[in-house]
Amino acid sequence: MTLWQPTSADLWQGRDDSAESPEAKRLFQTITVSRDFAPERYRGKIALLGFACDEGVKRNKGRPGAQLGAETLRKTLANMASHEGHDRLVDLGSVHAEPEKLEEAQQALHDAVLACQRSQMKTLVLGGGHETAFGHGAGVLDAFPGENVAIVNLDAHLDLRRAAEASSGTPFRQLALHCESQQRGFSYTCYGASRAANTKALWQEAHERNVTVLEDLTLLDPAFREVQQDVARVIAEHDRIYLTIDLDVLPAGEMPAVSAPAALGVPLAILLRIVMPLCQSGKLQAVDLVEFNPHYDRDGQGARTAARLAWQIIHCWQA
């Protein structure tokens, strides 16, 4: 597969507590790191893929650095505890974007995701900017052509930009057009969008495309009923769910390491009240975490927050 590279085993290292107990294991001791791209060998497992890409962020005039996100998050995940189900995780390498060739990289990610999904694997993709979502989401949609697939985005931004070329601000409009080309419904829900961070044009685009949006202030309501009801709707109305998490949905204090830190944001503990039911539904087919930028991290705080979120999803997927 062009643009694909295997993951260096050196990234998967950590503390060895095996002298304490045979059950004292960490992810670096239970993950399978594949030297070639062969998802058919790992049917029914979880494919971990990286998307080393900054091109979409650069086109969207953001702060570059997300191309290093997957590598940093692998290092952080490596030392986290491994419980039941974590041994189903298979690192199938990364797609590496070449300068100014975003579309080729998105196509390569699409092809990798499609191959994994057709091998009955779930996919966990570590970005990259939010341009990751077009390659990943299109791959999931194409793997299930006859099914009703929900696109759920946890994000401060709607990312429905109209533009002459693809960027980190266009993935959901691209997915809408992809659905139109297949004459299938476009079912997009965005949780955590900031009214202050999205122009009127973006809200109009969301309205025209029947996007369900629950703003950051709604998620921060202690009652949380409206959010719970909508999550239940998503689960009930769809056959499969694709979840994409832009880490800039988190407060800047929890997640400083993104292109556009949130002035308000939604804390991780609240986001997990959305993520967990989706995981437990049995319909969650694919997840990505995007926009992590290690250049702007503080003492590894952002990396630990993002890795905990990824760890929780893997753990809950197997519950």
mmCIF file of C-alpha atoms in Angstrom:
data_model
loop_
_atom_site.group_PDB
_atom_site.id
_atom_site.type_symbol
_atom_site.label_atom_id
_atom_site.label_comp_id
_atom_site.label_asym_id
_atom_site.label_seq_id
_atom_site.Cartn_x
_atom_site.Cartn_y
_atom_site.Cartn_z
ATOM 1 C CA MET A 1 0.000 0.000 0.000
ATOM 2 C CA THR A 2 1.532 3.334 -1.025
ATOM 3 C CA LEU A 3 2.379 5.877 1.706
ATOM 4 C CA TRP A 4 2.078 3.138 4.351
ATOM 5 C CA GLN A 5 4.881 2.445 6.826
ATOM 6 C CA PRO A 6 5.019 -0.105 9.660
ATOM 7 C CA THR A 7 5.323 1.133 13.217
ATOM 8 C CA SER A 8 8.729 0.877 14.838
ATOM 9 C CA ALA A 9 8.628 -1.595 17.706
ATOM 10 C CA ASP A 10 10.770 0.897 19.652
ATOM 11 C CA LEU A 11 7.665 3.037 20.199
ATOM 12 C CA TRP A 12 6.047 0.253 22.228
ATOM 13 C CA GLN A 13 8.107 0.211 25.414
ATOM 14 C CA GLY A 14 7.256 0.639 29.056
ATOM 15 C CA ARG A 15 7.671 -0.512 32.640
ATOM 16 C CA ASP A 16 7.990 -4.268 33.129
ATOM 17 C CA ASP A 17 6.183 -5.489 36.268
ATOM 18 C CA SER A 18 6.182 -9.179 35.312
ATOM 19 C CA ALA A 19 8.204 -10.093 38.421
ATOM 20 C CA GLU A 20 5.266 -8.909 40.523
ATOM 21 C CA SER A 21 2.633 -11.056 38.789
ATOM 22 C CA PRO A 22 1.932 -12.598 35.367
ATOM 23 C CA GLU A 23 -1.183 -10.403 35.348
ATOM 24 C CA ALA A 24 0.808 -7.165 35.795
ATOM 25 C CA LYS A 25 0.891 -6.340 32.108
ATOM 26 C CA ARG A 26 0.915 -3.136 30.107
ATOM 27 C CA LEU A 27 -0.149 -2.439 26.542
ATOM 28 C CA PHE A 28 3.374 -2.668 25.148
ATOM 29 C CA GLN A 29 3.445 -6.297 26.352
ATOM 30 C CA THR A 30 0.120 -7.371 24.827
ATOM 31 C CA ILE A 31 -0.217 -5.408 21.580
ATOM 32 C CA THR A 32 0.642 -7.065 18.263
ATOM 33 C CA VAL A 33 2.843 -4.879 16.049
ATOM 34 C CA SER A 34 2.537 -6.060 12.454
ATOM 35 C CA ARG A 35 5.505 -5.720 10.122
ATOM 36 C CA ASP A 36 3.264 -5.746 7.047
ATOM 37 C CA PHE A 37 -0.237 -4.572 6.244
ATOM 38 C CA ALA A 38 -2.275 -7.772 6.389
ATOM 39 C CA PRO A 39 -5.636 -7.145 8.108
ATOM 40 C CA GLU A 40 -7.001 -10.478 6.840
ATOM 41 C CA ARG A 41 -4.612 -12.128 9.312
ATOM 42 C CA TYR A 42 -6.292 -10.395 12.264
ATOM 43 C CA ARG A 43 -9.998 -10.840 11.622
ATOM 44 C CA GLY A 44 -12.213 -9.675 14.467
ATOM 45 C CA LYS A 45 -9.505 -7.654 16.226
ATOM 46 C CA ILE A 46 -8.968 -3.902 16.608
ATOM 47 C CA ALA A 47 -6.755 -2.208 14.041
ATOM 48 C CA LEU A 48 -4.685 0.698 15.341
ATOM 49 C CA LEU A 49 -3.720 2.976 12.450
ATOM 50 C CA GLY A 50 -1.839 6.256 12.365
ATOM 51 C CA PHE A 51 -2.394 9.140 9.960
ATOM 52 C CA ALA A 52 0.776 11.228 9.983
ATOM 53 C CA CYS A 53 -0.552 14.310 8.237
ATOM 54 C CA ASP A 54 -0.370 18.070 8.687
ATOM 55 C CA GLU A 55 -1.464 19.097 5.218
ATOM 56 C CA GLY A 56 -5.099 19.771 6.122
ATOM 57 C CA VAL A 57 -4.152 21.904 9.120
ATOM 58 C CA LYS A 58 -1.732 23.931 7.007
ATOM 59 C CA ARG A 59 -4.391 24.549 4.357
ATOM 60 C CA ASN A 60 -6.795 25.617 7.111
ATOM 61 C CA LYS A 61 -4.211 28.107 8.445
ATOM 62 C CA GLY A 62 -3.758 26.229 11.713
ATOM 63 C CA ARG A 63 -0.666 25.392 13.759
ATOM 64 C CA PRO A 64 1.198 22.453 12.175
ATOM 65 C CA GLY A 65 2.542 19.561 14.244
ATOM 66 C CA ALA A 66 -0.300 17.015 14.277
ATOM 67 C CA GLN A 67 1.649 14.739 11.933
ATOM 68 C CA LEU A 68 3.630 13.668 15.029
ATOM 69 C CA GLY A 69 0.486 12.973 17.059
ATOM 70 C CA ALA A 70 0.123 9.244 16.362
ATOM 71 C CA GLU A 71 3.735 8.513 17.262
ATOM 72 C CA THR A 72 3.502 10.395 20.562
ATOM 73 C CA LEU A 73 0.190 8.790 21.528
ATOM 74 C CA ARG A 74 1.537 5.308 20.806
ATOM 75 C CA LYS A 75 4.412 5.985 23.222
ATOM 76 C CA THR A 76 1.962 7.166 25.885
ATOM 77 C CA LEU A 77 -0.450 4.258 25.391
ATOM 78 C CA ALA A 78 2.412 1.754 25.612
ATOM 79 C CA ASN A 79 2.842 2.122 29.365
ATOM 80 C CA MET A 80 -0.869 1.968 30.272
ATOM 81 C CA ALA A 81 -2.291 -1.118 31.958
ATOM 82 C CA SER A 82 -3.506 -3.967 29.769
ATOM 83 C CA HIS A 83 -6.750 -5.645 30.816
ATOM 84 C CA GLU A 84 -9.123 -8.115 29.174
ATOM 85 C CA GLY A 85 -9.539 -7.268 25.518
ATOM 86 C CA HIS A 86 -6.509 -5.035 25.141
ATOM 87 C CA ASP A 87 -4.610 -7.983 23.661
ATOM 88 C CA ARG A 88 -6.927 -7.711 20.632
ATOM 89 C CA LEU A 89 -5.193 -4.488 19.617
ATOM 90 C CA VAL A 90 -3.050 -4.789 16.479
ATOM 91 C CA ASP A 91 -0.814 -1.945 15.315
ATOM 92 C CA LEU A 92 -1.078 -1.961 11.538
ATOM 93 C CA GLY A 93 1.197 1.010 10.938
ATOM 94 C CA SER A 94 0.575 4.497 9.577
ATOM 95 C CA VAL A 95 -0.181 6.387 6.407
ATOM 96 C CA HIS A 96 2.394 9.148 5.953
ATOM 97 C CA ALA A 97 1.263 12.135 3.893
ATOM 98 C CA GLU A 98 3.735 13.666 1.487
ATOM 99 C CA PRO A 99 3.999 17.476 1.326
ATOM 100 C CA GLU A 100 1.058 19.096 -0.484
ATOM 101 C CA LYS A 101 -0.469 15.694 -1.325
ATOM 102 C CA LEU A 102 -3.378 15.539 1.096
ATOM 103 C CA GLU A 103 -5.827 13.880 -1.291
ATOM 104 C CA GLU A 104 -3.453 10.982 -1.977
ATOM 105 C CA ALA A 105 -2.969 10.459 1.770
ATOM 106 C CA GLN A 106 -6.734 10.515 2.415
ATOM 107 C CA GLN A 107 -7.217 7.914 -0.317
ATOM 108 C CA ALA A 108 -4.508 5.722 1.212
ATOM 109 C CA LEU A 109 -6.184 5.969 4.631
ATOM 110 C CA HIS A 110 -9.555 5.154 3.039
ATOM 111 C CA ASP A 111 -8.101 2.047 1.413
ATOM 112 C CA ALA A 112 -6.467 0.878 4.650
ATOM 113 C CA VAL A 113 -9.679 1.393 6.661
ATOM 114 C CA LEU A 114 -11.777 -0.342 4.019
ATOM 115 C CA ALA A 115 -9.473 -3.372 4.045
ATOM 116 C CA CYS A 116 -9.600 -3.554 7.857
ATOM 117 C CA GLN A 117 -13.375 -3.198 8.035
ATOM 118 C CA ARG A 118 -13.833 -5.867 5.365
ATOM 119 C CA SER A 119 -11.707 -8.140 7.558
ATOM 120 C CA GLN A 120 -14.240 -7.568 10.357
ATOM 121 C CA MET A 121 -11.832 -5.412 12.322
ATOM 122 C CA LYS A 122 -12.802 -2.265 14.182
ATOM 123 C CA THR A 123 -10.560 0.707 13.392
ATOM 124 C CA LEU A 124 -8.953 3.135 15.830
ATOM 125 C CA VAL A 125 -7.108 5.888 13.932
ATOM 126 C CA LEU A 126 -4.739 8.369 15.550
ATOM 127 C CA GLY A 127 -4.401 11.601 13.525
ATOM 128 C CA GLY A 128 -3.267 13.904 12.065
ATOM 129 C CA GLY A 129 -5.508 16.873 11.651
ATOM 130 C CA HIS A 130 -9.253 16.551 11.234
ATOM 131 C CA GLU A 131 -8.714 15.863 7.534
ATOM 132 C CA THR A 132 -8.304 12.340 8.967
ATOM 133 C CA ALA A 133 -12.098 12.134 9.180
ATOM 134 C CA PHE A 134 -12.699 12.156 5.437
ATOM 135 C CA GLY A 135 -10.378 9.230 4.730
ATOM 136 C CA HIS A 136 -11.548 7.267 7.772
ATOM 137 C CA GLY A 137 -15.250 8.059 7.453
ATOM 138 C CA ALA A 138 -15.389 7.340 3.713
ATOM 139 C CA GLY A 139 -13.686 4.006 4.329
ATOM 140 C CA VAL A 140 -16.315 3.057 6.914
ATOM 141 C CA LEU A 141 -19.189 4.183 4.677
ATOM 142 C CA ASP A 142 -17.831 2.186 1.737
ATOM 143 C CA ALA A 143 -17.411 -0.916 3.909
ATOM 144 C CA PHE A 144 -21.145 -0.884 4.737
ATOM 145 C CA PRO A 145 -22.897 0.368 1.579
ATOM 146 C CA GLY A 146 -26.324 -0.968 2.485
ATOM 147 C CA GLU A 147 -26.384 0.215 6.091
ATOM 148 C CA ASN A 148 -27.365 3.371 7.933
ATOM 149 C CA VAL A 149 -24.095 4.749 9.314
ATOM 150 C CA ALA A 150 -24.057 7.549 11.892
ATOM 151 C CA ILE A 151 -21.213 10.062 11.851
ATOM 152 C CA VAL A 152 -20.723 11.424 15.374
ATOM 153 C CA ASN A 153 -18.254 14.235 15.934
ATOM 154 C CA LEU A 154 -17.073 15.507 19.331
ATOM 155 C CA ASP A 155 -15.689 18.887 18.353
ATOM 156 C CA ALA A 156 -15.703 22.613 19.007
ATOM 157 C CA HIS A 157 -15.981 23.098 15.227
ATOM 158 C CA LEU A 158 -18.542 21.939 12.680
ATOM 159 C CA ASP A 159 -15.896 21.435 9.946
ATOM 160 C CA LEU A 160 -18.408 21.896 7.127
ATOM 161 C CA ARG A 161 -16.377 24.532 5.292
ATOM 162 C CA ARG A 162 -16.957 25.246 1.612
ATOM 163 C CA ALA A 163 -13.512 25.564 0.049
ATOM 164 C CA ALA A 164 -11.686 25.096 -3.239
ATOM 165 C CA GLU A 165 -9.554 22.323 -1.753
ATOM 166 C CA ALA A 166 -9.798 19.861 1.118
ATOM 167 C CA SER A 167 -8.492 20.842 4.556
ATOM 168 C CA SER A 168 -8.994 20.073 8.231
ATOM 169 C CA GLY A 169 -12.054 22.333 8.048
ATOM 170 C CA THR A 170 -13.879 20.476 5.238
ATOM 171 C CA PRO A 171 -14.162 16.755 6.144
ATOM 172 C CA PHE A 172 -17.873 16.599 6.953
ATOM 173 C CA ARG A 173 -18.934 18.529 3.878
ATOM 174 C CA GLN A 174 -16.751 16.088 1.910
ATOM 175 C CA LEU A 175 -18.498 13.170 3.612
ATOM 176 C CA ALA A 176 -21.874 14.736 2.810
ATOM 177 C CA LEU A 177 -20.913 14.924 -0.859
ATOM 178 C CA HIS A 178 -19.618 11.342 -0.677
ATOM 179 C CA CYS A 179 -22.999 10.220 0.642
ATOM 180 C CA GLU A 180 -24.768 12.181 -2.106
ATOM 181 C CA SER A 181 -22.659 10.427 -4.746
ATOM 182 C CA GLN A 182 -23.876 7.085 -3.347
ATOM 183 C CA GLN A 183 -27.474 8.273 -3.005
ATOM 184 C CA ARG A 184 -27.460 7.499 0.701
ATOM 185 C CA GLY A 185 -28.410 9.576 3.707
ATOM 186 C CA PHE A 186 -25.900 11.837 5.419
ATOM 187 C CA SER A 187 -26.390 11.410 9.163
ATOM 188 C CA TYR A 188 -24.083 13.787 11.024
ATOM 189 C CA THR A 189 -24.277 14.730 14.711
ATOM 190 C CA CYS A 190 -21.852 17.176 16.321
ATOM 191 C CA TYR A 191 -21.564 17.391 20.109
ATOM 192 C CA GLY A 192 -19.677 20.271 21.736
ATOM 193 C CA ALA A 193 -19.662 22.866 18.958
ATOM 194 C CA SER A 194 -18.880 26.392 20.111
ATOM 195 C CA ARG A 195 -21.175 29.142 18.840
ATOM 196 C CA ALA A 196 -18.201 31.525 19.166
ATOM 197 C CA ALA A 197 -15.882 29.353 17.054
ATOM 198 C CA ASN A 198 -18.151 28.797 14.028
ATOM 199 C CA THR A 199 -19.282 31.486 11.593
ATOM 200 C CA LYS A 200 -22.904 32.048 10.611
ATOM 201 C CA ALA A 201 -22.110 30.465 7.229
ATOM 202 C CA LEU A 202 -21.150 27.204 8.967
ATOM 203 C CA TRP A 203 -24.352 27.170 11.018
ATOM 204 C CA GLN A 204 -26.339 27.732 7.823
ATOM 205 C CA GLU A 205 -24.535 24.836 6.139
ATOM 206 C CA ALA A 206 -25.332 22.628 9.141
ATOM 207 C CA HIS A 207 -28.992 23.635 8.966
ATOM 208 C CA GLU A 208 -29.224 22.982 5.227
ATOM 209 C CA ARG A 209 -27.730 19.520 5.680
ATOM 210 C CA ASN A 210 -29.972 18.636 8.656
ATOM 211 C CA VAL A 211 -27.024 18.255 11.003
ATOM 212 C CA THR A 212 -27.881 17.650 14.662
ATOM 213 C CA VAL A 213 -25.802 19.994 16.833
ATOM 214 C CA LEU A 214 -25.675 20.071 20.617
ATOM 215 C CA GLU A 215 -23.495 22.989 21.660
ATOM 216 C CA ASP A 216 -20.826 23.043 24.368
ATOM 217 C CA LEU A 217 -23.166 24.838 26.788
ATOM 218 C CA THR A 218 -25.736 22.059 26.381
ATOM 219 C CA LEU A 219 -23.132 19.426 27.222
ATOM 220 C CA LEU A 220 -22.140 21.427 30.302
ATOM 221 C CA ASP A 221 -25.737 21.488 31.624
ATOM 222 C CA PRO A 222 -25.650 19.401 34.838
ATOM 223 C CA ALA A 223 -28.977 17.760 33.947
ATOM 224 C CA PHE A 224 -27.472 16.292 30.747
ATOM 225 C CA ARG A 225 -30.910 14.930 29.756
ATOM 226 C CA GLU A 226 -30.969 16.423 26.268
ATOM 227 C CA VAL A 227 -27.575 14.885 25.517
ATOM 228 C CA GLN A 228 -28.540 11.470 26.874
ATOM 229 C CA GLN A 229 -31.720 11.482 24.820
ATOM 230 C CA ASP A 230 -29.863 12.382 21.652
ATOM 231 C CA VAL A 231 -27.179 9.734 22.177
ATOM 232 C CA ALA A 232 -29.974 7.196 22.632
ATOM 233 C CA ARG A 233 -31.508 8.439 19.358
ATOM 234 C CA VAL A 234 -28.245 7.978 17.469
ATOM 235 C CA ILE A 235 -27.898 4.432 18.765
ATOM 236 C CA ALA A 236 -31.510 3.499 18.015
ATOM 237 C CA GLU A 237 -31.659 4.959 14.506
ATOM 238 C CA HIS A 238 -28.438 3.548 13.021
ATOM 239 C CA ASP A 239 -26.853 0.230 12.113
ATOM 240 C CA ARG A 240 -23.244 1.379 12.609
ATOM 241 C CA ILE A 241 -21.548 4.343 14.271
ATOM 242 C CA TYR A 242 -18.370 6.156 13.277
ATOM 243 C CA LEU A 243 -17.062 8.381 16.099
ATOM 244 C CA THR A 244 -14.508 11.096 15.424
ATOM 245 C CA ILE A 245 -13.035 13.088 18.303
ATOM 246 C CA ASP A 246 -11.310 16.403 17.700
ATOM 247 C CA LEU A 247 -9.312 16.889 20.867
ATOM 248 C CA ASP A 248 -9.891 20.656 20.707
ATOM 249 C CA VAL A 249 -13.362 19.937 22.110
ATOM 250 C CA LEU A 250 -11.629 19.627 25.491
ATOM 251 C CA PRO A 251 -10.847 22.677 27.655
ATOM 252 C CA ALA A 252 -7.429 24.187 26.960
ATOM 253 C CA GLY A 253 -6.455 23.392 30.550
ATOM 254 C CA GLU A 254 -6.966 19.669 29.885
ATOM 255 C CA MET A 255 -5.835 19.711 26.256
ATOM 256 C CA PRO A 256 -3.322 22.449 25.415
ATOM 257 C CA ALA A 257 -1.767 20.392 22.609
ATOM 258 C CA VAL A 258 -4.052 21.203 19.662
ATOM 259 C CA SER A 259 -4.078 23.624 16.751
ATOM 260 C CA ALA A 260 -6.973 25.659 18.191
ATOM 261 C CA PRO A 261 -7.270 25.397 22.012
ATOM 262 C CA ALA A 262 -10.809 25.836 23.360
ATOM 263 C CA ALA A 263 -11.636 28.918 25.445
ATOM 264 C CA LEU A 264 -14.443 26.958 27.156
ATOM 265 C CA GLY A 265 -14.469 23.324 26.078
ATOM 266 C CA VAL A 266 -16.075 20.183 27.467
ATOM 267 C CA PRO A 267 -14.164 18.210 30.146
ATOM 268 C CA LEU A 268 -13.122 14.612 29.531
ATOM 269 C CA ALA A 269 -15.381 13.304 32.295
ATOM 270 C CA ILE A 270 -18.415 14.711 30.448
ATOM 271 C CA LEU A 271 -17.270 13.493 27.033
ATOM 272 C CA LEU A 272 -17.010 9.973 28.448
ATOM 273 C CA ARG A 273 -20.747 10.127 29.242
ATOM 274 C CA ILE A 274 -21.251 10.248 25.455
ATOM 275 C CA VAL A 275 -18.461 7.890 24.443
ATOM 276 C CA MET A 276 -19.299 5.064 26.845
ATOM 277 C CA PRO A 277 -22.909 4.441 25.687
ATOM 278 C CA LEU A 278 -21.736 4.505 22.065
ATOM 279 C CA CYS A 279 -19.080 1.883 22.879
ATOM 280 C CA GLN A 280 -21.517 -0.249 24.828
ATOM 281 C CA SER A 281 -24.148 -0.137 22.071
ATOM 282 C CA GLY A 282 -22.379 -2.806 20.012
ATOM 283 C CA LYS A 283 -22.734 -0.513 16.982
ATOM 284 C CA LEU A 284 -19.520 1.506 17.301
ATOM 285 C CA GLN A 285 -17.448 0.446 14.312
ATOM 286 C CA ALA A 286 -14.684 3.028 14.134
ATOM 287 C CA VAL A 287 -13.106 5.825 16.189
ATOM 288 C CA ASP A 288 -10.428 8.401 15.557
ATOM 289 C CA LEU A 289 -8.689 10.968 17.751
ATOM 290 C CA VAL A 290 -7.390 13.944 15.827
ATOM 291 C CA GLU A 291 -5.575 17.295 16.086
ATOM 292 C CA PHE A 292 -3.174 16.216 18.855
ATOM 293 C CA ASN A 293 -0.110 18.417 18.417
ATOM 294 C CA PRO A 294 2.829 17.471 20.657
ATOM 295 C CA HIS A 295 4.639 20.749 19.871
ATOM 296 C CA TYR A 296 2.247 22.537 22.215
ATOM 297 C CA ASP A 297 1.944 19.974 24.995
ATOM 298 C CA ARG A 298 2.791 20.804 28.604
ATOM 299 C CA ASP A 299 4.705 18.114 30.489
ATOM 300 C CA GLY A 300 2.871 15.403 28.526
ATOM 301 C CA GLN A 301 -0.490 16.466 29.972
ATOM 302 C CA GLY A 302 -2.316 16.493 26.632
ATOM 303 C CA ALA A 303 -0.780 13.184 25.581
ATOM 304 C CA ARG A 304 -1.942 11.514 28.793
ATOM 305 C CA THR A 305 -5.466 12.919 28.401
ATOM 306 C CA ALA A 306 -5.754 11.749 24.786
ATOM 307 C CA ALA A 307 -4.228 8.360 25.569
ATOM 308 C CA ARG A 308 -6.642 7.830 28.472
ATOM 309 C CA LEU A 309 -9.532 8.524 26.114
ATOM 310 C CA ALA A 310 -8.174 6.040 23.557
ATOM 311 C CA TRP A 311 -7.503 3.481 26.313
ATOM 312 C CA GLN A 312 -11.047 3.834 27.644
ATOM 313 C CA ILE A 313 -12.528 3.273 24.194
ATOM 314 C CA ILE A 314 -10.466 0.113 23.632
ATOM 315 C CA HIS A 315 -11.371 -1.164 27.093
ATOM 316 C CA CYS A 316 -15.076 -0.389 26.700
ATOM 317 C CA TRP A 317 -15.161 -1.883 23.189
ATOM 318 C CA GLN A 318 -14.364 -5.241 24.745
ATOM 319 C CA ALA A 319 -16.639 -5.056 27.774
#
